[in-house]
């Protein structure tokens, strides 16, 4: 019996209301791209055989002056990524004759301590206040040009060459002096005691301790922070007592200097510098990404809200610049185009000498095709989001490079890993893999991997869908059909010049299902090949691709392989073959990269809505196990499913925290006391919480974000931002989860 018309209409309206409510409740969050503070470093190296550095200060004009045992110095010719040096400061000739033992800043002007006087070249030279401590080496300025001076034993308070107070720490040696502006008190730190000289010139012991090294009065006089050789102590200057216990959960506990700069407490140590954040965690500046050396001598406020960190090897100026994510993208786009485009490929800059960009060369790579298609993907999304003609030209040039991978070798439908000019085989990576090209000027690299193929198909599909340039669109579809026809024709193998499948280009059921069900490659290869066949069918409408995909899913269990939860993936059982054991000795982050790149075609071009729903479940299941990594790309790729939960905040954190300096400096974090190490595990996660990108080694998305150290590289290469940063950013822009810069 047919339902009455009005009842059908009522049910339809109810369904539409339910669908509308469901859609509104699934609205994705959007990051509004407002300016944030981006930190970077300008480094000035010193000649450690000639100079012994002591302190560095900057005045209101931005002049930076460095005191050494050999006299006054200043930084020379440094800028971001281009290192400067420290040279003798001859700007004021008559300073050479002064026996300067300490420098400082008073009312934002440089002041000097000599064996007989406190003086300055500011105020028309009128500050010239004599003292009677020939061995004076410490001083601090108070109200109305009063200065407390010490030689380590005696104390002398002077003003206009008049001695207002003389005294000494009765049981200690003075190592530092600070002035508390809101009370008019001078605080004096000894090696084991803290004293205060009140505004009435009364010296009083405030605190006993041990192994003191440095201190500062912070938070507008509400707190004193004392560094020691094993952590730091907080002291209440009003209550005259220690606050809590000594703080040892630090990046490094041997504190060499303490200084408040721009309302943040900074610590120098024998292993870099770190600043205390509002959340009681630390921003850690270690290694030559930030500092010329790791043993910190002195910290002070620098020009334009920067921080000067003086080390035994030179000066690091930590600068802070307001940027939006798009500003950062503009910088990275320039980095790629200036130093990382080789024959159209997205390449690394290798062979550098200690971070000197001018000494590097653009190197070949096993994954030239993959890194290039990931960069190409970012430029496709950039063009789709902005219609920028420069982005379109970048796409065109990268696509030309990918196309040539198919024509530079004689195997129909087979893409080379890379190509390069002939005659230089021994200088290329994996020299035994290079083959002569029919084009005599060129050679090509064989043994192409599944990594490259999934990258190619991802880029071809994105171009075909999102680029409105017809010749490019047709070329992408032609190449997509070319490579997928090769794979289908060769029984789901990628067949090389020798007529044999490459080591990793295998999607045939005999290979895929030879792995135990809990070994990741069984799930990965199933997911990737279905994604690739879907993409090929979507744009060519050739039934062979659709038929093969359903055959693999239904007859050979690929659908079951794909939908197997990530929680079941682990090490191969004891009775598995050696290949399976080798492939499952730990979590493979290259697999993550291949999965997520493949998810674009898997979710974007499904054969039907039932599969699309299942694919979403598969992607979200994978994303759940990736969440601790806070990986920017994987969070943004997850957003393509339309889910309202994809850790947008963590994705933005990744994008904002990634260092502008992408040179592979040596990095060390394993010594830190402020991180919680966990037991060795299958995922190779080392810490409870992942470190910010600017504190860990620069790595591509196929690497473990929980790696703590990188030893021995010393600035020999620079990575490209093309795949590392620009892909997730521009994908986020295209998907609408990251806004254009807020006005």
XYZ file of C-alpha atoms in Angstrom:
743
model
C 0.000 0.000 0.000
C 1.416 3.416 -0.954
C 1.940 5.966 1.796
C -0.151 9.128 1.587
C 1.603 12.015 -0.150
C 1.561 14.264 2.914
C 3.231 11.566 5.025
C 6.011 11.147 2.447
C 6.456 14.900 2.364
C 6.621 15.010 6.165
C 9.264 12.278 6.241
C 11.275 14.069 3.563
C 11.204 17.343 5.507
C 12.258 15.558 8.688
C 15.143 13.932 6.840
C 16.245 17.268 5.409
C 16.099 18.895 8.859
C 18.114 16.030 10.349
C 20.667 16.249 7.522
C 20.938 20.018 7.946
C 21.452 19.710 11.718
C 24.018 16.957 11.210
C 25.900 19.088 8.720
C 25.870 22.131 10.995
C 27.112 20.089 13.955
C 29.973 18.800 11.783
C 31.178 22.257 10.818
C 34.958 22.189 10.783
C 36.977 24.605 12.906
C 38.987 27.254 11.060
C 42.238 28.807 12.210
C 42.150 32.570 11.767
C 45.608 33.491 10.518
C 46.628 36.237 12.918
C 50.250 37.330 13.509
C 52.337 35.276 15.918
C 55.922 35.704 17.110
C 58.381 33.774 14.957
C 61.828 33.330 16.464
C 65.041 32.989 14.494
C 68.721 33.526 15.166
C 71.486 35.732 13.821
C 74.864 34.294 14.767
C 78.238 36.001 15.133
C 81.205 33.690 15.542
C 84.361 34.688 17.393
C 87.943 33.550 16.999
C 88.179 31.432 20.127
C 91.974 31.343 19.867
C 92.165 35.114 20.270
C 89.100 36.239 22.220
C 87.741 35.513 25.683
C 84.230 36.946 25.741
C 82.654 38.262 28.931
C 79.388 40.153 28.343
C 77.206 41.653 25.588
C 74.813 44.605 25.822
C 72.775 46.805 23.488
C 71.827 50.464 23.928
C 68.730 52.415 22.902
C 70.162 52.948 19.416
C 70.538 49.235 18.755
C 74.323 49.350 19.113
C 75.626 45.993 20.353
C 78.896 45.995 22.247
C 80.729 42.952 23.554
C 83.290 43.021 26.328
C 86.189 40.591 26.117
C 89.365 40.269 28.142
C 91.087 41.675 25.071
C 88.930 44.822 24.966
C 85.645 46.009 23.435
C 84.278 44.106 20.443
C 81.226 44.369 18.256
C 79.302 42.074 15.865
C 80.008 42.393 12.152
C 78.070 41.574 8.998
C 75.596 39.002 10.287
C 72.072 38.287 9.108
C 69.686 35.377 9.289
C 71.321 32.266 7.741
C 74.478 34.253 6.920
C 76.860 34.193 9.853
C 78.733 37.262 11.018
C 81.882 37.640 13.065
C 83.029 39.435 16.192
C 85.595 42.145 15.571
C 87.444 44.762 17.601
C 85.291 47.828 18.227
C 87.265 50.867 17.085
C 84.243 53.119 16.651
C 85.357 55.378 19.497
C 89.150 55.520 19.330
C 89.794 56.685 22.864
C 88.126 53.728 24.569
C 91.228 51.624 23.935
C 93.156 53.267 26.729
C 90.457 52.514 29.309
C 90.936 49.465 31.531
C 87.330 48.258 31.283
C 86.464 45.359 33.571
C 82.681 45.271 33.145
C 79.934 46.763 31.004
C 76.239 47.307 31.574
C 73.191 49.320 30.593
C 71.737 52.195 32.580
C 68.614 53.964 31.325
C 69.177 52.180 27.978
C 72.682 53.601 27.598
C 75.967 51.697 27.669
C 78.003 52.230 30.828
C 81.457 50.973 31.764
C 83.352 50.001 34.898
C 87.105 50.505 35.034
C 89.688 50.156 37.787
C 88.819 53.618 39.091
C 85.542 54.895 37.662
C 82.028 54.202 36.376
C 81.597 56.160 33.145
C 79.700 56.414 29.876
C 79.906 58.150 26.530
C 76.179 58.964 26.823
C 74.862 62.054 28.593
C 77.604 63.967 26.799
C 80.154 62.078 28.885
C 79.001 63.637 32.170
C 78.754 60.295 33.947
C 82.194 59.875 35.473
C 81.846 58.589 39.019
C 85.036 57.531 40.806
C 85.442 54.577 43.158
C 88.395 53.234 45.145
C 88.355 49.517 44.303
C 91.200 48.870 41.797
C 90.057 45.297 41.283
C 86.406 46.205 40.641
C 84.667 43.751 38.283
C 80.959 43.945 39.200
C 78.511 46.834 39.290
C 74.845 47.753 39.008
C 73.092 51.091 38.673
C 70.422 52.360 41.062
C 68.362 55.512 41.450
C 69.731 58.872 40.268
C 73.052 57.530 38.959
C 74.038 55.681 42.103
C 76.159 52.584 41.445
C 77.049 49.661 43.671
C 80.543 48.420 42.790
C 82.392 45.308 43.958
C 85.742 43.611 43.437
C 84.261 40.350 44.720
C 85.188 41.059 48.301
C 84.386 44.696 49.082
C 81.265 46.685 48.232
C 81.141 50.400 47.531
C 78.078 52.541 46.789
C 78.981 55.686 44.858
C 77.280 58.707 43.372
C 79.048 61.601 41.685
C 82.374 60.194 42.956
C 81.123 60.229 46.552
C 81.279 57.091 48.656
C 77.808 56.563 50.179
C 78.516 53.143 51.651
C 81.387 50.690 52.078
C 81.132 47.135 53.273
C 81.637 43.473 52.457
C 79.849 40.147 52.597
C 81.084 38.789 55.930
C 81.232 35.147 54.876
C 81.093 35.003 51.093
C 82.398 36.286 47.752
C 80.210 38.571 45.632
C 79.453 37.139 42.174
C 76.527 39.303 40.990
C 74.602 42.497 41.833
C 71.044 43.516 40.875
C 68.949 46.609 41.633
C 65.277 46.342 42.629
C 63.674 49.457 41.217
C 60.368 49.389 43.106
C 62.073 49.313 46.530
C 65.399 50.981 45.891
C 67.262 47.941 47.226
C 70.439 46.412 45.858
C 70.628 42.610 45.968
C 74.034 40.961 46.209
C 74.572 37.308 45.357
C 77.459 35.340 46.789
C 78.466 31.790 46.035
C 76.354 30.560 48.935
C 74.389 33.532 50.275
C 72.002 36.280 49.170
C 72.260 39.732 50.797
C 70.261 42.913 50.411
C 71.562 46.479 50.762
C 68.452 48.483 51.645
C 67.734 52.002 50.532
C 68.910 53.046 54.006
C 72.294 51.459 53.259
C 71.874 48.582 55.680
C 73.383 45.252 54.551
C 71.328 42.193 55.606
C 71.619 38.508 54.861
C 68.417 37.248 53.267
C 69.144 33.631 52.336
C 71.657 30.818 52.756
C 72.310 28.180 50.116
C 75.066 26.619 48.046
C 76.577 26.576 44.569
C 74.958 29.843 43.454
C 75.987 31.033 39.980
C 73.733 33.912 38.861
C 70.429 35.610 39.661
C 67.933 38.310 38.715
C 65.083 40.256 40.293
C 62.028 39.474 38.154
C 58.268 40.031 37.855
C 58.509 43.709 38.854
C 60.348 42.853 42.056
C 57.942 40.142 43.194
C 60.443 37.329 42.810
C 64.166 36.589 42.748
C 65.393 33.694 40.646
C 68.741 32.190 41.691
C 70.660 29.883 39.377
C 72.822 27.116 40.788
C 75.003 24.355 39.397
C 72.018 22.028 39.781
C 68.800 23.889 39.012
C 67.277 27.213 40.077
C 65.619 28.545 43.210
C 62.735 31.014 43.463
C 62.928 33.458 46.387
C 60.294 35.840 47.749
C 62.042 39.187 48.450
C 59.204 40.427 50.666
C 58.757 37.332 52.825
C 62.519 36.703 52.659
C 62.068 32.980 52.045
C 62.444 30.373 49.351
C 59.359 29.536 47.310
C 58.899 25.778 46.901
C 61.765 23.407 46.248
C 64.677 23.800 43.868
C 63.652 23.464 40.203
C 65.549 20.696 38.420
C 63.079 19.687 35.712
C 64.963 21.804 33.185
C 66.583 21.376 29.771
C 69.928 21.689 31.591
C 70.542 22.106 35.320
C 73.991 23.725 35.402
C 72.830 27.344 35.259
C 75.462 29.870 34.167
C 73.336 33.021 33.846
C 69.862 34.310 34.760
C 68.214 37.355 33.180
C 64.661 38.578 32.736
C 64.105 39.922 29.210
C 60.753 41.224 28.006
C 58.913 39.644 30.952
C 60.430 36.194 30.351
C 63.060 34.648 32.589
C 65.993 33.388 30.501
C 68.588 30.901 31.666
C 72.042 30.284 30.306
C 73.634 26.909 30.893
C 76.533 24.772 29.776
C 74.132 23.221 27.246
C 72.392 26.142 25.607
C 69.839 28.709 26.723
C 66.166 28.384 27.624
C 63.291 30.692 28.491
C 60.496 29.991 30.968
C 57.042 30.185 29.381
C 53.728 31.074 31.005
C 52.777 27.365 31.053
C 55.931 26.600 33.092
C 57.557 24.814 30.171
C 60.643 26.031 28.356
C 61.642 27.273 24.939
C 65.027 25.645 24.439
C 67.772 27.123 22.267
C 70.513 24.566 21.726
C 73.069 24.086 19.003
C 74.016 26.103 15.978
C 70.448 26.507 14.795
C 70.402 29.139 17.538
C 73.839 29.709 19.068
C 77.494 29.670 17.950
C 78.317 27.566 21.015
C 76.423 25.874 23.819
C 78.277 27.222 26.861
C 76.420 30.429 27.704
C 78.301 33.269 29.400
C 75.819 36.127 29.419
C 72.242 37.073 28.420
C 70.750 40.538 27.916
C 68.043 42.429 26.046
C 68.923 43.106 22.417
C 67.636 45.533 19.785
C 63.991 45.367 18.717
C 62.911 42.928 21.438
C 65.617 40.423 20.580
C 67.690 38.543 23.157
C 71.486 38.515 23.136
C 72.949 35.164 24.195
C 76.730 35.293 24.488
C 78.573 31.987 24.365
C 82.224 31.010 24.489
C 82.122 30.683 20.674
C 80.313 33.917 19.856
C 77.012 35.762 20.037
C 73.560 34.453 19.179
C 70.913 37.121 18.691
C 67.510 35.480 19.116
C 65.109 37.695 17.194
C 61.304 37.700 17.326
C 59.274 38.853 14.360
C 55.512 39.096 13.976
C 54.386 36.903 11.086
C 51.208 35.338 9.806
C 51.313 31.816 8.412
C 51.039 33.330 4.957
C 54.078 35.541 5.681
C 55.935 32.373 6.625
C 54.721 30.692 3.440
C 56.091 33.580 1.368
C 59.488 33.139 3.012
C 59.468 29.381 2.425
C 58.325 29.769 -1.189
C 61.383 31.931 -1.795
C 63.633 29.420 0.009
C 62.485 26.653 -2.318
C 62.787 28.627 -5.539
C 66.192 30.123 -4.679
C 68.014 27.031 -3.457
C 66.029 23.842 -3.995
C 64.894 23.511 -7.617
C 67.096 21.099 -9.600
C 65.923 20.167 -13.112
C 62.417 20.990 -11.860
C 62.782 18.651 -8.869
C 62.321 19.680 -5.244
C 65.832 18.912 -3.955
C 67.949 19.219 -0.816
C 71.016 21.452 -0.624
C 73.949 19.248 0.395
C 77.730 19.487 0.790
C 77.643 22.699 2.807
C 80.470 23.861 5.025
C 79.194 24.682 8.511
C 75.909 26.170 7.377
C 77.419 28.273 4.569
C 74.664 28.204 1.951
C 76.987 29.389 -0.808
C 79.045 26.182 -0.518
C 76.196 23.701 -1.061
C 74.919 21.910 -4.151
C 71.457 20.622 -5.045
C 71.685 16.859 -4.662
C 69.883 13.965 -6.282
C 67.732 11.693 -4.166
C 66.140 8.261 -4.237
C 62.835 10.068 -3.811
C 63.172 12.988 -6.232
C 59.785 12.058 -7.649
C 58.086 11.841 -4.256
C 59.502 15.039 -2.758
C 58.657 16.873 -5.970
C 55.060 15.644 -6.118
C 54.568 16.654 -2.480
C 55.854 20.143 -3.256
C 53.757 20.113 -6.428
C 50.733 19.178 -4.337
C 51.292 22.225 -2.159
C 51.534 24.492 -5.216
C 48.359 22.944 -6.663
C 46.501 23.771 -3.451
C 48.083 27.235 -3.440
C 46.778 27.883 -6.925
C 43.352 26.434 -6.108
C 43.096 28.695 -3.052
C 44.557 31.900 -4.535
C 44.642 31.608 -8.364
C 48.197 32.916 -8.154
C 49.844 32.733 -11.596
C 53.258 32.166 -9.996
C 51.923 29.058 -8.278
C 50.556 27.848 -11.616
C 53.951 28.259 -13.259
C 55.600 26.395 -10.380
C 53.114 23.563 -10.969
C 53.881 23.563 -14.666
C 57.639 23.275 -14.121
C 57.361 20.509 -11.524
C 54.942 18.575 -13.722
C 57.437 18.859 -16.591
C 60.067 17.216 -14.349
C 57.694 14.405 -13.391
C 56.678 13.880 -17.031
C 60.325 13.528 -18.046
C 60.752 10.677 -15.575
C 58.544 8.696 -17.982
C 60.331 9.722 -21.196
C 63.995 9.723 -20.174
C 63.998 5.919 -19.896
C 63.069 3.316 -22.572
C 60.531 1.299 -20.540
C 56.902 2.051 -21.552
C 54.865 3.507 -18.688
C 57.725 3.244 -16.209
C 58.855 6.358 -14.323
C 62.502 6.711 -13.334
C 63.366 7.601 -9.775
C 65.351 10.583 -11.052
C 67.405 11.813 -13.972
C 70.658 13.732 -14.231
C 73.250 14.755 -16.795
C 75.448 11.898 -17.943
C 79.131 11.513 -17.112
C 78.736 12.024 -13.366
C 77.492 8.623 -12.241
C 80.076 8.178 -9.500
C 79.048 11.480 -7.931
C 75.396 10.463 -7.673
C 73.750 8.554 -4.842
C 73.469 4.779 -5.392
C 75.686 4.938 -8.464
C 74.902 1.317 -9.428
C 71.235 2.161 -10.020
C 71.843 4.695 -12.796
C 71.239 3.648 -16.406
C 72.127 5.330 -19.727
C 69.255 7.174 -21.362
C 68.407 7.087 -25.078
C 69.040 10.826 -24.748
C 72.836 10.777 -24.741
C 73.242 13.815 -22.506
C 71.270 12.155 -19.725
C 71.208 9.214 -17.332
C 68.279 7.921 -15.301
C 67.830 6.126 -12.003
C 66.069 2.766 -11.895
C 64.466 0.671 -9.103
C 61.583 3.107 -8.670
C 59.661 2.610 -5.424
C 56.008 2.573 -4.461
C 56.706 5.838 -2.593
C 57.182 7.591 -5.925
C 54.119 6.044 -7.555
C 51.670 7.069 -4.834
C 53.154 10.575 -4.934
C 52.750 10.750 -8.723
C 49.133 9.592 -8.627
C 48.312 12.038 -5.810
C 49.662 14.966 -7.835
C 48.080 13.848 -11.117
C 44.674 13.570 -9.483
C 44.963 16.942 -7.736
C 45.968 18.632 -11.003
C 43.168 16.976 -12.929
C 40.635 18.115 -10.345
C 41.890 21.533 -9.265
C 43.957 23.109 -12.061
C 41.947 24.962 -14.708
C 44.761 24.952 -17.273
C 43.585 22.464 -19.918
C 47.014 21.422 -21.283
C 48.232 20.667 -17.738
C 45.045 18.830 -16.884
C 45.303 16.664 -20.007
C 48.973 15.956 -19.360
C 48.274 14.887 -15.767
C 45.476 12.520 -16.856
C 47.663 11.113 -19.634
C 50.489 10.400 -17.172
C 48.044 8.933 -14.666
C 46.707 6.571 -17.325
C 50.257 5.760 -18.470
C 51.580 4.598 -15.105
C 48.419 2.792 -14.036
C 48.166 0.989 -17.395
C 51.748 -0.182 -16.851
C 50.886 -1.556 -13.410
C 47.666 -3.290 -14.486
C 49.286 -4.698 -17.639
C 52.153 -6.125 -15.583
C 49.922 -7.996 -13.135
C 50.074 -5.277 -10.458
C 53.839 -4.888 -10.537
C 56.098 -1.989 -11.478
C 58.489 -3.593 -13.948
C 61.973 -2.141 -14.432
C 64.358 -2.114 -17.416
C 65.508 -5.649 -16.587
C 61.996 -7.045 -16.932
C 61.696 -7.663 -13.179
C 59.517 -5.918 -10.585
C 61.302 -3.286 -8.550
C 61.857 -4.135 -4.902
C 58.921 -2.088 -3.602
C 56.681 -1.657 -6.665
C 54.524 -4.677 -5.855
C 50.743 -4.655 -5.398
C 50.044 -8.196 -6.613
C 48.022 -10.336 -4.154
C 50.748 -12.996 -4.005
C 53.085 -10.360 -2.560
C 50.628 -8.287 -0.534
C 48.874 -11.206 1.144
C 52.135 -13.020 1.827
C 52.535 -10.747 4.847
C 50.862 -11.760 8.116
C 47.708 -9.750 8.729
C 49.336 -7.635 11.442
C 52.296 -6.527 9.288
C 51.781 -2.990 8.032
C 52.711 -3.538 4.381
C 49.678 -5.755 3.827
C 47.350 -2.936 4.850
C 49.444 -0.182 3.235
C 49.812 -1.707 -0.213
C 46.113 -2.574 -0.296
C 45.135 0.977 0.619
C 47.537 2.574 -1.859
C 46.609 0.480 -4.898
C 42.879 0.959 -4.386
C 43.457 4.713 -4.073
C 45.479 4.737 -7.285
C 42.955 2.648 -9.234
C 40.098 4.853 -8.037
C 41.963 7.981 -9.133
C 42.700 6.487 -12.543
C 39.070 5.445 -13.043
C 37.712 8.782 -11.860
C 39.586 10.744 -14.515
C 39.831 8.259 -17.383
C 36.549 6.336 -16.882
C 38.335 3.186 -18.083
C 36.519 0.188 -16.671
C 39.729 -1.852 -16.283
C 40.712 0.253 -13.283
C 37.363 -0.092 -11.539
C 37.168 -3.802 -12.255
C 40.673 -4.406 -10.936
C 40.000 -2.439 -7.765
C 36.864 -4.425 -6.941
C 38.625 -7.667 -7.805
C 41.388 -6.856 -5.344
C 38.978 -5.723 -2.639
C 36.424 -8.531 -2.955
C 38.310 -11.536 -4.287
C 41.711 -10.974 -2.670
C 40.704 -9.372 0.611
C 42.178 -5.907 0.035
C 39.097 -4.257 1.523
C 39.544 -6.318 4.674
C 43.261 -5.463 4.660
C 42.493 -1.756 4.358
C 39.914 -1.716 7.127
C 42.032 -3.638 9.628
C 42.487 -1.301 12.649
C 45.880 0.278 13.164
C 45.848 -1.089 16.714
C 46.437 -4.559 15.245
C 49.574 -3.558 13.341
C 52.761 -4.769 15.012
C 55.712 -7.080 14.728
C 55.498 -10.194 12.594
C 54.894 -13.440 14.483
C 57.780 -15.814 15.168
C 56.852 -18.129 12.296
C 56.872 -15.356 9.665
C 59.588 -15.162 7.016
C 62.614 -12.906 7.415
C 61.296 -10.275 5.007
C 58.116 -9.841 7.039
C 60.137 -9.622 10.254
C 62.455 -7.054 8.739
C 59.515 -5.002 7.499
C 57.862 -4.946 10.909
C 60.688 -4.367 13.377
C 59.131 -1.025 14.298
C 56.672 1.598 13.110
C 57.542 2.815 9.609
C 56.921 6.532 9.202
C 57.456 6.312 5.447
C 54.347 4.133 5.475
C 52.445 6.932 7.231
C 53.512 9.286 4.470
C 52.327 6.868 1.771
C 49.024 6.214 3.551
C 48.090 9.863 3.958
C 49.142 10.918 0.465
C 47.039 8.014 -0.793
C 44.077 9.088 1.330
C 43.560 12.029 -1.032
C 42.582 9.749 -3.920
C 40.967 7.179 -1.642
C 38.505 9.590 -0.053
C 38.252 12.131 -2.856
C 37.426 9.761 -5.712
C 35.550 6.766 -4.221
C 33.514 4.418 -6.376
C 30.441 4.913 -4.171
C 29.238 6.524 -0.960
C 29.369 3.262 0.980
C 33.079 2.988 0.316
C 33.559 6.679 1.089
C 32.026 6.164 4.529
C 34.307 3.188 5.133
C 37.357 5.108 3.967
C 36.568 7.893 6.403
C 36.505 5.336 9.192
C 39.871 3.989 8.006
C 41.460 7.448 7.881
C 40.171 8.472 11.304
C 41.385 5.196 12.805
C 44.873 5.909 11.449
C 44.748 9.522 12.595
C 43.968 8.446 16.154
C 47.281 6.587 16.499
C 49.161 9.499 14.905
C 47.816 12.154 17.270
C 50.742 12.110 19.748
C 53.105 13.179 16.934
C 51.180 16.438 16.335
C 52.190 16.042 12.694
C 50.952 19.034 10.724
C 50.461 17.201 7.431
C 48.575 14.222 8.864
C 46.163 16.451 10.776
C 45.453 18.526 7.674
C 45.048 15.441 5.461
C 42.552 14.110 8.013
C 40.530 17.305 7.615
C 39.718 16.332 4.015
C 37.150 13.859 5.429
C 35.092 16.771 6.743
C 35.494 15.677 10.356
C 35.267 18.437 12.920
C 37.948 16.769 15.058
C 41.375 16.667 13.445
C 43.620 18.518 15.920
C 43.657 21.827 14.080
C 45.372 23.480 17.045
C 48.233 20.980 16.848
C 48.510 21.425 13.075
C 48.838 25.192 13.516
C 51.349 24.616 16.335
C 53.423 22.554 13.892
C 53.247 25.278 11.237
C 54.040 28.118 13.630
C 56.809 26.325 15.520
C 58.689 25.013 12.495
C 62.085 26.758 12.341
C 62.832 29.205 9.548
C 66.366 27.800 9.636
C 66.001 24.394 7.951
C 69.722 23.583 8.017
C 70.549 20.169 9.467
C 72.487 21.285 12.506
C 73.511 18.847 15.200
C 70.686 18.643 17.733
C 70.645 17.172 21.213
C 67.740 16.672 23.597
C 68.392 13.301 25.229
C 70.176 14.974 28.161
C 67.189 17.124 29.083
C 65.615 16.854 32.517
C 62.358 18.562 31.511
C 61.155 15.743 29.248
C 59.432 12.545 30.315
C 61.103 9.567 28.675
C 59.017 6.444 28.142
C 59.928 2.789 27.709
C 61.102 1.590 24.262
C 58.095 0.640 22.141
C 57.013 -0.468 18.664
C 56.123 3.068 17.571
C 59.584 4.293 18.600
C 58.029 7.050 20.680
C 60.711 8.244 23.091
C 58.938 10.926 25.144
C 55.493 11.321 26.619
C 55.021 14.567 24.710
C 56.584 15.463 21.374
C 59.017 18.387 21.344
C 58.345 21.518 19.263
C 59.708 21.324 15.692
C 62.239 24.105 16.332
C 63.866 22.083 19.139
C 64.273 18.812 17.256
C 66.070 17.776 14.063
C 64.656 19.054 10.767
C 63.025 16.051 9.112
C 60.615 15.193 6.358
C 57.207 13.665 7.046
C 58.592 10.139 6.655
C 60.698 10.472 9.814
C 60.055 9.910 13.506
C 59.087 13.177 15.194
C 60.163 11.659 18.512
C 63.839 11.404 17.539
C 65.657 13.505 20.133
C 69.166 13.895 18.717
C 71.023 14.321 15.477
C 74.769 14.031 15.866
C 77.663 14.889 13.639
C 76.004 16.751 10.758
C 77.165 20.242 11.723
C 75.319 22.280 9.108
C 76.148 20.226 6.018
C 72.740 20.418 4.329
C 69.497 22.393 4.126
C 66.110 20.755 3.637
C 63.455 22.181 1.337
C 60.283 23.599 2.836
C 58.413 22.484 -0.282
C 57.198 19.147 1.038
C 57.823 19.675 4.767
C 55.821 22.864 5.313
C 54.200 24.237 2.172
C 52.169 21.082 1.460
C 50.244 21.035 4.780
C 49.857 24.831 4.849
C 48.431 25.234 1.356
C 46.292 22.127 1.727
C 44.849 23.692 4.877
C 44.190 26.892 2.978
C 42.477 25.023 0.154
C 40.336 22.939 2.519
C 39.346 26.138 4.333
C 40.567 25.100 7.770
C 43.248 27.815 7.697
C 42.083 31.279 6.724
C 43.809 33.880 4.602
C 45.629 36.448 6.772
C 43.183 38.207 9.073
C 42.785 41.907 8.364
